[in-house]
Coordinates of C-alpha atoms in Angstrom, one line a residue:
M121 CA -49.1 14.5 25.0
K122 CA -45.7 16.3 25.0
S123 CA -44.1 13.3 23.5
K124 CA -46.7 13.7 20.7
L125 CA -45.8 17.2 20.4
G126 CA -42.0 16.9 20.0
Y127 CA -42.7 14.2 17.4
I128 CA -44.9 16.9 15.5
K129 CA -42.0 19.1 15.7
F130 CA -39.4 16.9 14.5
V131 CA -41.5 15.8 11.7
L132 CA -42.3 19.8 10.6
L133 CA -38.4 20.5 10.9
L134 CA -37.5 17.6 8.7
A135 CA -40.2 18.6 6.2
L136 CA -38.8 22.1 6.4
M137 CA -35.1 21.3 5.8
A138 CA -36.2 18.9 3.0
F139 CA -38.0 22.0 1.4
L140 CA -35.0 24.5 2.0
Y141 CA -32.8 21.8 0.5
G142 CA -35.1 21.2 -2.5
F143 CA -35.2 25.2 -3.2
A144 CA -31.5 25.4 -2.9
E145 CA -30.8 22.5 -5.4
K146 CA -33.2 24.1 -7.9
R147 CA -31.7 27.5 -7.8
H148 CA -28.3 26.0 -8.2
S149 CA -29.5 23.8 -11.3
Q150 CA -31.1 26.7 -12.8
R151 CA -27.7 28.9 -12.7
K152 CA -25.8 28.9 -15.6
L153 CA -22.2 28.5 -16.4
T154 CA -20.0 31.6 -16.6
G155 CA -17.1 30.5 -18.2
S156 CA -14.0 28.3 -17.8
E157 CA -10.6 28.4 -16.7
V158 CA -7.3 26.1 -16.7
H159 CA -4.6 25.6 -14.6
F160 CA -1.5 23.6 -15.2
T161 CA 0.3 21.4 -12.4
D162 CA 3.8 22.7 -13.6
N163 CA 5.6 25.6 -14.9
E164 CA 7.2 23.7 -17.9
N165 CA 6.7 24.8 -21.5
L166 CA 3.0 23.9 -23.1
Y167 CA 2.6 21.2 -25.2
V168 CA -1.1 22.0 -25.1
T169 CA -2.0 25.5 -24.8
V170 CA -4.4 27.2 -22.2
D171 CA -6.6 28.3 -25.5
A172 CA -6.6 24.7 -26.7
V173 CA -7.9 23.2 -23.4
N174 CA -10.4 26.0 -23.5
K175 CA -11.6 25.2 -26.8
L176 CA -12.4 21.8 -25.8
L177 CA -14.4 23.0 -22.6
I178 CA -16.4 25.4 -24.4
Q179 CA -17.0 23.6 -27.4
N180 CA -18.1 20.3 -25.5
E181 CA -21.8 20.2 -25.6
E182 CA -21.8 19.2 -21.8
A183 CA -20.0 22.0 -20.9
N184 CA -21.8 24.9 -22.8
A185 CA -22.6 28.0 -21.1
N186 CA -26.1 28.0 -22.4
L187 CA -26.6 24.9 -20.6
G188 CA -27.8 24.7 -16.9
Q189 CA -25.7 23.0 -14.5
E190 CA -28.0 20.4 -13.8
T191 CA -27.0 19.0 -17.2
L192 CA -23.4 19.1 -16.8
D193 CA -21.4 15.7 -16.8
L194 CA -17.9 16.4 -15.1
N195 CA -16.6 12.7 -15.8
K196 CA -17.6 13.3 -19.2
V197 CA -15.6 16.5 -19.9
E198 CA -12.6 14.8 -18.1
T199 CA -12.9 12.0 -20.4
L200 CA -13.0 14.4 -23.1
L201 CA -9.6 16.3 -21.9
N202 CA -8.0 13.0 -21.2
S203 CA -8.5 11.9 -24.6
H204 CA -5.9 14.8 -26.0
D205 CA -2.5 13.5 -27.3
M206 CA -0.6 15.8 -24.8
I207 CA -2.6 15.6 -21.5
E208 CA -1.6 13.1 -19.4
N209 CA -4.5 13.8 -16.8
A210 CA -7.0 16.4 -16.4
E211 CA -9.4 16.9 -13.2
V212 CA -12.3 19.0 -13.8
F213 CA -14.9 20.8 -11.2
L214 CA -17.3 23.4 -10.9
R215 CA -16.6 26.4 -9.0
L216 CA -19.1 28.2 -6.7
D217 CA -19.3 31.0 -9.0
G218 CA -20.3 29.1 -11.9
K219 CA -16.6 28.6 -13.7
L220 CA -15.8 25.4 -15.1
S221 CA -12.3 24.7 -13.8
A222 CA -9.8 22.2 -15.1
I223 CA -6.8 21.1 -13.7
V224 CA -4.1 19.7 -16.5
T225 CA -1.1 17.7 -16.0
Q226 CA 0.8 17.5 -19.1
R227 CA 2.4 14.4 -20.8
K228 CA 6.5 14.8 -20.8
P229 CA 8.6 13.6 -23.4
I230 CA 11.9 12.1 -22.6
G231 CA 13.2 11.2 -26.3
R232 CA 12.6 12.2 -29.7
A233 CA 12.4 9.7 -32.5
V234 CA 13.7 11.0 -35.8
G235 CA 13.4 9.3 -39.2
N236 CA 10.2 8.4 -41.4
T237 CA 8.4 9.4 -38.8
S238 CA 9.0 11.4 -35.7
F239 CA 7.3 11.5 -32.5
Y240 CA 8.3 11.4 -28.5
L241 CA 8.7 8.8 -26.1
D242 CA 7.0 10.1 -23.0
K243 CA 8.0 9.6 -19.3
N244 CA 5.4 6.8 -19.0
G245 CA 7.2 4.9 -22.0
E246 CA 4.5 5.8 -24.4
V247 CA 4.4 7.0 -27.7
M248 CA 3.5 10.7 -27.8
P249 CA 3.0 12.9 -31.3
L250 CA 5.1 16.1 -31.9
S251 CA 3.5 19.4 -30.3
E252 CA 2.8 22.4 -32.6
N253 CA 3.6 24.4 -30.1
F254 CA 6.6 23.6 -28.2
S255 CA 9.6 21.3 -29.3
A256 CA 11.1 19.5 -26.2
R257 CA 14.9 19.8 -25.7
V258 CA 15.5 15.7 -25.2
P259 CA 17.9 13.6 -26.8
L260 CA 17.3 12.8 -30.6
M261 CA 16.7 8.8 -31.1
L262 CA 18.0 7.5 -34.2
G263 CA 17.1 4.2 -36.1
F264 CA 13.8 3.8 -34.0
D265 CA 10.1 3.6 -34.9
E266 CA 6.9 2.7 -33.2
S267 CA 7.5 -1.1 -33.0
N268 CA 11.1 -0.9 -31.3
I269 CA 10.9 2.3 -29.4
L270 CA 10.0 0.8 -26.2
T271 CA 13.1 -1.6 -26.0
A272 CA 15.0 1.7 -25.4
Y273 CA 12.8 3.0 -22.6
P274 CA 15.1 1.7 -19.6
L275 CA 18.0 3.7 -21.2
V276 CA 16.2 7.0 -22.2
S277 CA 14.6 7.1 -18.8
Y278 CA 17.9 6.5 -16.9
I279 CA 19.3 9.2 -19.0
K280 CA 16.4 11.9 -18.2
N281 CA 16.5 11.1 -14.5
D282 CA 20.4 11.9 -14.2
S283 CA 21.3 15.4 -14.2
F284 CA 24.9 14.6 -15.5
L285 CA 23.6 12.5 -18.4
S286 CA 20.7 14.6 -19.4
K287 CA 23.0 17.5 -19.9
H288 CA 25.6 15.8 -21.8
I289 CA 23.7 13.4 -23.8
T290 CA 22.0 14.5 -27.1
T291 CA 21.5 11.5 -29.3
I292 CA 20.7 8.0 -28.9
Q293 CA 21.3 5.7 -31.8
R294 CA 20.0 2.1 -32.5
L295 CA 22.4 0.1 -34.2
E296 CA 21.4 -2.7 -36.9
N297 CA 22.5 -5.4 -34.2
G298 CA 20.1 -3.9 -31.6
R299 CA 23.1 -2.3 -29.7
Y300 CA 23.3 1.4 -28.9
E301 CA 25.7 4.3 -29.5
L302 CA 25.7 7.9 -27.7
K303 CA 26.7 11.1 -28.8
L304 CA 27.5 14.1 -26.6
R305 CA 26.9 17.7 -26.7
K306 CA 30.7 19.0 -26.2
A307 CA 32.5 15.7 -27.3
D308 CA 33.9 14.5 -30.6
F309 CA 34.0 10.8 -29.5
V310 CA 30.9 8.1 -30.0
V311 CA 29.9 6.2 -26.9
Y312 CA 29.4 2.6 -27.7
F313 CA 26.9 1.4 -24.9
G314 CA 26.0 -2.0 -26.2
E315 CA 23.3 -3.7 -25.0
I316 CA 20.9 -2.4 -22.6
K317 CA 22.1 -4.3 -19.7
N318 CA 23.8 -3.1 -16.4
I319 CA 22.9 0.6 -17.3
A320 CA 24.0 2.1 -13.8
L321 CA 27.1 0.4 -13.8
K322 CA 28.1 1.5 -17.2
F323 CA 27.1 5.1 -16.7
N324 CA 28.9 5.3 -13.5
N325 CA 32.0 4.1 -15.1
F326 CA 31.5 6.4 -17.8
K327 CA 31.0 9.4 -15.6
A328 CA 34.1 8.5 -13.8
F329 CA 36.1 8.4 -17.0
Y330 CA 34.6 11.8 -18.3
K331 CA 35.5 13.8 -15.3
K332 CA 39.1 12.6 -15.1
A333 CA 39.7 13.0 -18.9
L334 CA 38.1 16.3 -18.7
K335 CA 40.5 17.1 -15.6
D336 CA 43.5 15.8 -17.5
K337 CA 42.4 17.8 -20.9
K338 CA 42.0 14.4 -22.7
L339 CA 38.7 14.6 -23.9
D340 CA 39.5 15.5 -27.6
T341 CA 41.9 12.8 -27.8
Y342 CA 39.5 10.0 -28.3
K343 CA 37.1 9.1 -31.3
R344 CA 35.4 6.1 -29.3
V345 CA 34.7 5.2 -25.8
N346 CA 33.3 1.9 -25.1
L347 CA 31.2 0.8 -22.3
Q348 CA 30.3 -2.6 -23.0
F349 CA 33.0 -4.5 -21.1
G350 CA 31.4 -4.0 -17.6
N351 CA 33.9 -2.7 -14.9
Q352 CA 36.3 -1.0 -17.7
V353 CA 35.9 1.8 -20.1
V354 CA 37.8 0.8 -23.1
C355 CA 38.9 3.9 -25.3
T356 CA 40.1 4.2 -28.8
K357 CA 42.5 7.4 -29.6
K358 CA 42.2 9.7 -32.6

């Protein structure tokens, strides 16, 4: 008898829990969205603005504030944001207060191609359109288009990730023979890099040369610095 009574209590408890869960789900689904908010994962300049992201959230029919939360497809909202040209990744979730929140990581340019068409090369080696909101301070890339820009990615990426090089190099030019020249911010000479080979070795040699020439006050005496010969730097004086 006792075991039968315990079984009945257990069933009633399960029924009560199911009712409360269903009631809570119904209340939750009937709540309306109260707005949206956007957070960026870094404090860098905005190639896509908060207003632009909010506009995508608000105008998307899946995120319309007049719809109940049960109709919201967060994956679809994320897909919409991730399709934006300036967004690398977006995560969307619904807060307890009814706000739709988006955490956005922007794409990061490392070089800017200038010519018949202008665009950025981003840190992942992909073509990125220019932004209407901000112009990145990255090396200019001359002689490039979308068909050959990726050939320079190892060189541009190395420059971007080196504090000395990113501070000094302003221009990367692709020559007709597929070789490369570099121009510096505070130097009158051209750096002939040659083929994109032995990048670390060539730049280590260049940095050693630059620091010694700067110390000896001879930077202004050169018109061309050639790095293509491996372990040596060949300079041409003015």
